[in-house]
Short mmCIF file of C-alpha atoms in Angstrom, two decimals:
data_model
loop_
_atom_site.label_atom_id
_atom_site.label_comp_id
_atom_site.label_asym_id
_atom_site.label_seq_id
_atom_site.Cartn_x
_atom_site.Cartn_y
_atom_site.Cartn_z
CA MET N 1403 -9.99 10.76 24.00
CA ALA N 1404 -6.95 8.47 24.09
CA SER N 1405 -3.70 10.07 25.11
CA SER N 1406 -2.06 8.84 21.88
CA ILE N 1407 -4.27 11.20 19.88
CA THR N 1408 -2.68 14.61 19.21
CA THR N 1409 -4.97 17.61 18.91
CA VAL N 1410 -4.10 19.96 16.06
CA GLY N 1411 -5.82 23.24 15.27
CA PHE N 1412 -6.33 24.46 11.73
CA VAL N 1413 -7.47 27.93 10.67
CA ILE N 1414 -7.86 28.01 6.90
CA ASP N 1415 -9.49 29.91 4.06
CA GLY N 1416 -9.02 27.91 0.87
CA PRO N 1417 -8.28 24.66 -0.96
CA LEU N 1418 -4.64 24.36 0.09
CA GLY N 1419 -5.61 24.55 3.75
CA SER N 1420 -8.29 21.93 3.16
CA LEU N 1421 -5.68 19.72 1.50
CA LEU N 1422 -3.42 19.99 4.56
CA VAL N 1423 -6.32 18.92 6.78
CA THR N 1424 -7.02 15.84 4.65
CA LYS N 1425 -3.38 14.72 4.79
CA LEU N 1426 -3.33 14.04 8.55
CA PRO N 1427 -4.11 10.41 9.50
CA ARG N 1428 -7.35 10.36 11.49
CA SER N 1429 -6.10 7.54 13.72
CA ALA N 1430 -3.37 9.73 15.22
CA TYR N 1431 -4.75 13.27 15.09
CA HIS N 1432 -7.89 15.03 16.22
CA ILE N 1433 -8.45 18.20 14.23
CA GLN N 1434 -10.08 21.39 15.48
CA LEU N 1435 -10.98 23.21 12.29
CA CYS N 1436 -11.95 26.84 11.85
CA LYS N 1437 -12.70 28.08 8.35
CA VAL N 1438 -12.46 31.80 7.72
CA ASN N 1439 -14.92 31.32 4.85
CA PRO N 1440 -18.33 29.62 5.32
CA ILE N 1441 -18.04 26.06 6.62
CA ASN N 1442 -18.51 23.20 4.17
CA GLU N 1443 -21.26 21.01 5.56
CA GLY N 1444 -19.37 17.92 4.36
CA ASP N 1445 -16.92 18.41 7.22
CA HIS N 1446 -19.65 17.46 9.68
CA LYS N 1447 -19.48 13.89 8.40
CA VAL N 1448 -15.89 13.41 9.63
CA PRO N 1449 -15.96 12.30 13.29
CA THR N 1450 -12.32 13.21 14.00
CA ILE N 1451 -12.83 16.83 12.95
CA SER N 1452 -14.36 19.30 15.39
CA LEU N 1453 -15.70 22.36 13.62
CA CYS N 1454 -14.88 25.55 15.50
CA ARG N 1455 -16.58 28.92 15.36
CA SER N 1456 -13.43 30.92 16.01
CA PRO N 1457 -9.61 30.68 15.88
CA LYS N 1458 -9.61 30.81 19.69
CA GLU N 1459 -11.73 27.66 19.84
CA ALA N 1460 -9.49 25.94 17.28
CA ALA N 1461 -6.41 26.73 19.39
CA GLU N 1462 -7.75 25.57 22.76
CA GLY N 1463 -6.09 22.33 23.83
CA ALA N 1464 -4.06 22.03 20.61
CA SER N 1465 -0.33 21.37 20.79
CA ILE N 1466 0.08 22.68 17.25
CA ILE N 1467 -2.04 25.14 15.31
CA CYS N 1468 -1.65 25.66 11.57
CA PHE N 1469 -2.76 28.79 9.72
CA ALA N 1470 -3.29 28.64 5.95
CA ILE N 1471 -4.78 32.03 5.11
CA CYS N 1472 -3.96 34.10 2.03
CA ASP N 1473 -5.05 37.55 3.15
CA LEU N 1474 -2.61 39.14 5.61
CA GLN N 1475 -5.28 41.12 7.46
CA GLN N 1476 -7.41 38.00 7.93
CA LEU N 1477 -4.31 36.11 9.06
CA GLU N 1478 -3.46 38.78 11.64
CA GLU N 1479 -7.02 38.77 12.99
CA ALA N 1480 -7.02 34.96 13.18
CA ILE N 1481 -3.69 34.85 15.02
CA VAL N 1482 -4.77 37.51 17.51
CA GLY N 1483 -7.93 35.51 18.17
CA ALA N 1484 -6.08 32.21 18.52
CA LEU N 1485 -3.59 33.68 21.00
CA THR N 1486 -6.41 34.21 23.48
CA GLY N 1487 -6.93 30.44 23.62
CA ILE N 1488 -3.44 29.13 22.98
CA ALA N 1489 -1.40 27.32 25.63
CA ASP N 1490 2.28 27.83 26.38
CA GLY N 1491 4.44 25.38 24.46
CA THR N 1492 2.23 25.42 21.36
CA VAL N 1493 3.86 25.59 17.93
CA ILE N 1494 2.24 27.90 15.38
CA ILE N 1495 2.70 26.86 11.75
CA LEU N 1496 2.12 29.60 9.18
CA ASN N 1497 1.55 28.88 5.50
CA GLY N 1498 0.97 31.56 2.90
CA LEU N 1499 2.65 34.49 1.22
CA ILE N 1500 3.83 36.27 4.34
CA SER N 1501 6.30 39.11 4.53
CA PRO N 1502 9.47 38.08 6.41
CA SER N 1503 9.34 41.40 8.27
CA TYR N 1504 5.82 40.55 9.48
CA LEU N 1505 7.06 37.19 10.76
CA VAL N 1506 9.87 38.82 12.73
CA ASN N 1507 7.44 41.33 14.23
CA LEU N 1508 4.94 38.59 15.08
CA GLU N 1509 7.61 36.49 16.77
CA GLN N 1510 8.62 39.45 18.92
CA ARG N 1511 5.02 40.21 19.89
CA ILE N 1512 4.30 36.61 20.83
CA ALA N 1513 7.51 36.38 22.86
CA GLY N 1514 6.26 39.27 24.98
CA SER N 1515 3.00 37.56 25.95
CA HIS N 1516 3.48 33.80 25.36
CA LYS N 1517 7.11 33.00 26.11
CA ASP N 1518 6.97 29.32 25.16
CA VAL N 1519 4.91 29.66 21.96
CA MET N 1520 7.06 29.06 18.88
CA LEU N 1521 6.64 29.91 15.18
CA ILE N 1522 7.39 28.00 11.99
CA ASP N 1523 6.71 29.18 8.48
CA ILE N 1524 6.17 26.65 5.72
CA TYR N 1525 5.86 26.70 1.96
CA ALA N 1526 3.30 24.09 0.90
CA SER N 1527 3.02 23.38 -2.81
CA ILE N 1528 1.75 20.75 -5.23
CA ASN N 1529 4.16 19.32 -7.81
CA LYS N 1530 3.25 18.14 -11.31
CA HIS N 1531 2.55 14.66 -9.93
CA SER N 1532 -0.12 16.13 -7.59
CA GLU N 1533 2.11 15.43 -4.57
CA LEU N 1534 2.23 17.77 -1.57
CA LYS N 1535 5.68 19.17 -0.83
CA LEU N 1536 6.66 21.15 2.27
CA LEU N 1537 9.57 23.47 3.02
CA ALA N 1538 9.84 24.66 6.63
CA SER N 1539 11.93 27.21 8.52
CA GLY N 1540 12.20 28.25 12.14
CA ASN N 1541 14.34 27.54 15.18
CA ASP N 1542 15.49 23.99 15.89
CA LYS N 1543 13.29 23.53 18.96
CA ALA N 1544 10.12 24.49 17.09
CA LEU N 1545 10.99 22.32 14.09
CA GLU N 1546 11.70 19.33 16.30
CA LYS N 1547 8.38 19.65 18.11
CA ALA N 1548 6.54 20.02 14.80
CA ARG N 1549 8.43 17.15 13.15
CA PRO N 1550 5.71 14.48 13.68
CA ILE N 1551 2.94 16.56 12.14
CA LEU N 1552 5.11 17.80 9.26
CA SER N 1553 6.12 14.21 8.55
CA ALA N 1554 2.47 13.16 8.66
CA LEU N 1555 1.52 15.91 6.22
CA CYS N 1556 4.27 15.15 3.73
CA ASN N 1557 6.85 12.42 3.25
CA GLY N 1558 10.30 13.91 2.87
CA TRP N 1559 9.56 17.49 3.95
CA VAL N 1560 12.60 19.75 3.84
CA VAL N 1561 14.04 22.20 6.36
CA ALA N 1562 15.26 25.45 4.82
CA ASP N 1563 18.60 26.56 6.22
CA GLY N 1564 18.21 29.84 8.02
CA VAL N 1565 15.92 31.56 10.47
CA LEU N 1566 12.15 32.02 10.57
CA GLY N 1567 11.02 33.52 7.26
CA THR N 1568 13.45 31.65 5.02
CA ALA N 1569 10.71 29.37 3.66
CA SER N 1570 8.56 32.41 2.89
CA LYS N 1571 11.42 34.09 1.01
CA ILE N 1572 11.95 30.96 -1.06
CA GLN N 1573 8.23 30.80 -1.77
CA MET N 1574 8.33 34.40 -2.99
CA VAL N 1575 11.10 33.60 -5.50
CA ASP N 1576 9.34 30.43 -6.65
CA LYS N 1577 6.03 32.23 -7.16
CA LEU N 1578 7.83 34.98 -9.10
CA LEU N 1579 9.07 32.37 -11.56
CA LEU N 1580 5.65 30.71 -11.72
CA GLY N 1581 3.87 33.96 -12.59
CA ILE N 1582 6.37 34.91 -15.28
CA GLN N 1583 6.39 31.42 -16.77
CA ILE N 1584 2.57 31.14 -16.94
CA ALA N 1585 2.43 34.45 -18.82
CA ALA N 1586 5.30 33.38 -21.09
CA ALA N 1587 3.65 30.01 -21.80
CA ALA N 1588 0.40 31.70 -22.86
CA GLU N 1589 2.25 34.15 -25.09
CA ALA N 1590 4.40 31.42 -26.66
CA MET N 1591 1.46 29.16 -27.48
CA ALA N 1592 -0.50 32.09 -28.90
CA LEU N 1593 2.45 32.92 -31.16
CA GLY N 1594 2.64 29.30 -32.32
CA ALA N 1595 -1.08 29.25 -33.08
CA SER N 1596 -0.84 32.53 -35.01
CA ALA N 1597 2.04 31.07 -37.03
CA GLY N 1598 -0.20 28.17 -38.06
CA LEU N 1599 1.44 25.46 -35.93
CA ASN N 1600 -0.45 22.49 -34.52
CA THR N 1601 -0.52 23.56 -30.87
CA TRP N 1602 -0.61 20.04 -29.41
CA ASP N 1603 2.39 19.01 -31.51
CA LEU N 1604 4.14 22.20 -30.40
CA TYR N 1605 3.40 21.38 -26.76
CA GLU N 1606 4.79 17.84 -27.07
CA ILE N 1607 7.98 19.15 -28.66
CA ILE N 1608 8.58 21.91 -26.12
CA ILE N 1609 8.07 19.73 -23.03
CA ASN N 1610 11.07 17.76 -24.29
CA ALA N 1611 13.09 20.83 -25.26
CA ALA N 1612 14.96 23.70 -23.62
CA GLY N 1613 11.86 25.89 -23.34
CA ASN N 1614 10.01 23.57 -20.96
CA SER N 1615 9.08 24.55 -17.42
CA TYR N 1616 6.75 23.30 -14.69
CA ALA N 1617 4.31 26.07 -15.58
CA PHE N 1618 4.44 25.26 -19.29
CA GLU N 1619 3.99 21.53 -18.79
CA THR N 1620 1.07 21.82 -16.34
CA ARG N 1621 -0.77 24.91 -17.64
CA VAL N 1622 -0.62 24.58 -21.43
CA PRO N 1623 -2.92 21.50 -21.57
CA GLN N 1624 -5.53 23.57 -19.72
CA MET N 1625 -5.03 26.38 -22.23
CA LEU N 1626 -5.41 24.08 -25.22
CA GLU N 1627 -8.42 22.27 -23.80
CA ASN N 1628 -10.01 25.56 -22.73
CA ASN N 1629 -10.45 23.82 -19.38
CA ASP N 1630 -11.57 26.11 -16.57
CA VAL N 1631 -11.30 23.42 -13.86
CA SER N 1632 -8.13 21.77 -12.57
CA GLU N 1633 -7.94 19.38 -9.63
CA MET N 1634 -4.24 20.02 -9.10
CA GLN N 1635 -4.10 23.76 -9.64
CA MET N 1636 -5.32 26.05 -6.90
CA PHE N 1637 -4.61 29.54 -8.26
CA THR N 1638 -7.06 31.77 -10.08
CA ILE N 1639 -6.09 34.82 -12.10
CA GLU N 1640 -7.15 36.99 -9.16
CA ASN N 1641 -4.89 34.92 -6.87
CA MET N 1642 -1.97 35.48 -9.25
CA ILE N 1643 -2.61 39.23 -9.24
CA GLN N 1644 -2.42 39.18 -5.44
CA VAL N 1645 0.74 37.06 -5.54
CA MET N 1646 2.48 39.37 -8.01
CA ASP N 1647 1.30 42.42 -6.01
CA PHE N 1648 2.95 40.92 -2.93
CA ILE N 1649 6.20 40.09 -4.74
CA LEU N 1650 6.49 43.53 -6.31
CA GLY N 1651 5.80 45.12 -2.92
CA GLU N 1652 8.51 43.08 -1.20
CA ALA N 1653 10.96 43.93 -3.99
CA ARG N 1654 10.24 47.65 -3.52
CA LYS N 1655 11.21 47.30 0.15
CA LEU N 1656 14.56 45.92 -1.05
CA LEU N 1657 14.86 48.61 -3.77
CA PHE N 1658 15.14 45.75 -6.26
CA PRO N 1659 13.74 46.10 -9.82
CA LEU N 1660 11.52 43.33 -11.23
CA PRO N 1661 10.74 44.30 -14.85
CA LEU N 1662 9.62 40.84 -16.02
CA SER N 1663 7.41 40.39 -12.96
CA ALA N 1664 5.81 43.78 -13.63
CA ILE N 1665 4.95 42.72 -17.19
CA ALA N 1666 3.50 39.39 -16.01
CA HIS N 1667 1.50 41.32 -13.42
CA GLN N 1668 -0.03 43.39 -16.22
CA TYR N 1669 -0.91 40.23 -18.17
CA PHE N 1670 -2.94 38.94 -15.24
CA HIS N 1671 -4.57 42.35 -14.75
CA THR N 1672 -5.56 42.27 -18.42
CA GLY N 1673 -7.14 38.86 -17.91
CA SER N 1674 -9.05 40.18 -14.91
CA SER N 1675 -10.32 43.20 -16.85
CA CYS N 1676 -11.62 40.79 -19.51
CA GLY N 1677 -13.75 39.07 -16.88
CA PHE N 1678 -11.51 36.06 -16.19
CA SER N 1679 -10.49 36.87 -12.60
CA ALA N 1680 -12.26 33.86 -11.04
CA LEU N 1681 -10.92 31.39 -13.63
CA PRO N 1682 -7.75 29.28 -13.20
CA ASP N 1683 -4.48 31.12 -13.89
CA ALA N 1684 -3.99 29.22 -17.17
CA SER N 1685 -7.03 31.11 -18.47
CA ILE N 1686 -4.68 34.04 -19.08
CA ALA N 1687 -4.37 32.49 -22.56
CA LYS N 1688 -7.92 33.73 -23.25
CA VAL N 1689 -6.44 37.23 -23.52
CA PHE N 1690 -4.98 36.21 -26.89
CA LEU N 1691 -8.23 34.69 -28.23
#
């Protein structure tokens, strides 16, 4: 393989990880891909992707390895496996809802066994225009080494001021707002429908009024169309329950009350108990039907 080709490892478990893989230009990067879930046979058709049976195999020979895994236990197991094949000087990029305290502990553990391996945490999200946006945090040396791949993944990625874990903290706050606003959007539209309003007219008015939000603008059309499939949206009701569980848990560590988040959490639990757990998060509106 030509020396101009950079080898990057990916260990993923869902659609956001798959999206990150597709963003890298094949002419400049060779990808070693390990999926925690069963491998999609379509990946075999891409010559610049090597499918790996384990995180260790994905890490071998890679200068950067990116983890996009939702479940913390699966993430820990994948990292432990990858460290057995990782080379000194490698940058580990972590994407997902990860406790800042876990990141600090992981950094200390890695420093004891792999002195030159560095960590970055990123917050990868999709905006309402279906564009990938990245927020990254870590030490300057790690960010500089990861700059080419972060730039390849996303034009105009942003560095969060602060130490490792800052991006994850920002993601936590952002997801808190998202969960509350999805629940509020469903409740608001249900109220409008009960009051006899034309819901599409109501939607068009609110997206140009003070009550608009990203969640309202992107989720309400799915609610009104009763659409269970969204190309842009990657969260199910079960995912949102896990997200809100995480946020409430982190808040308890800080002894910080989150009454609105707790109510939104119950909304999503109600949707799950009605059999909607595998449906997109906008399906929470079905609770009011």
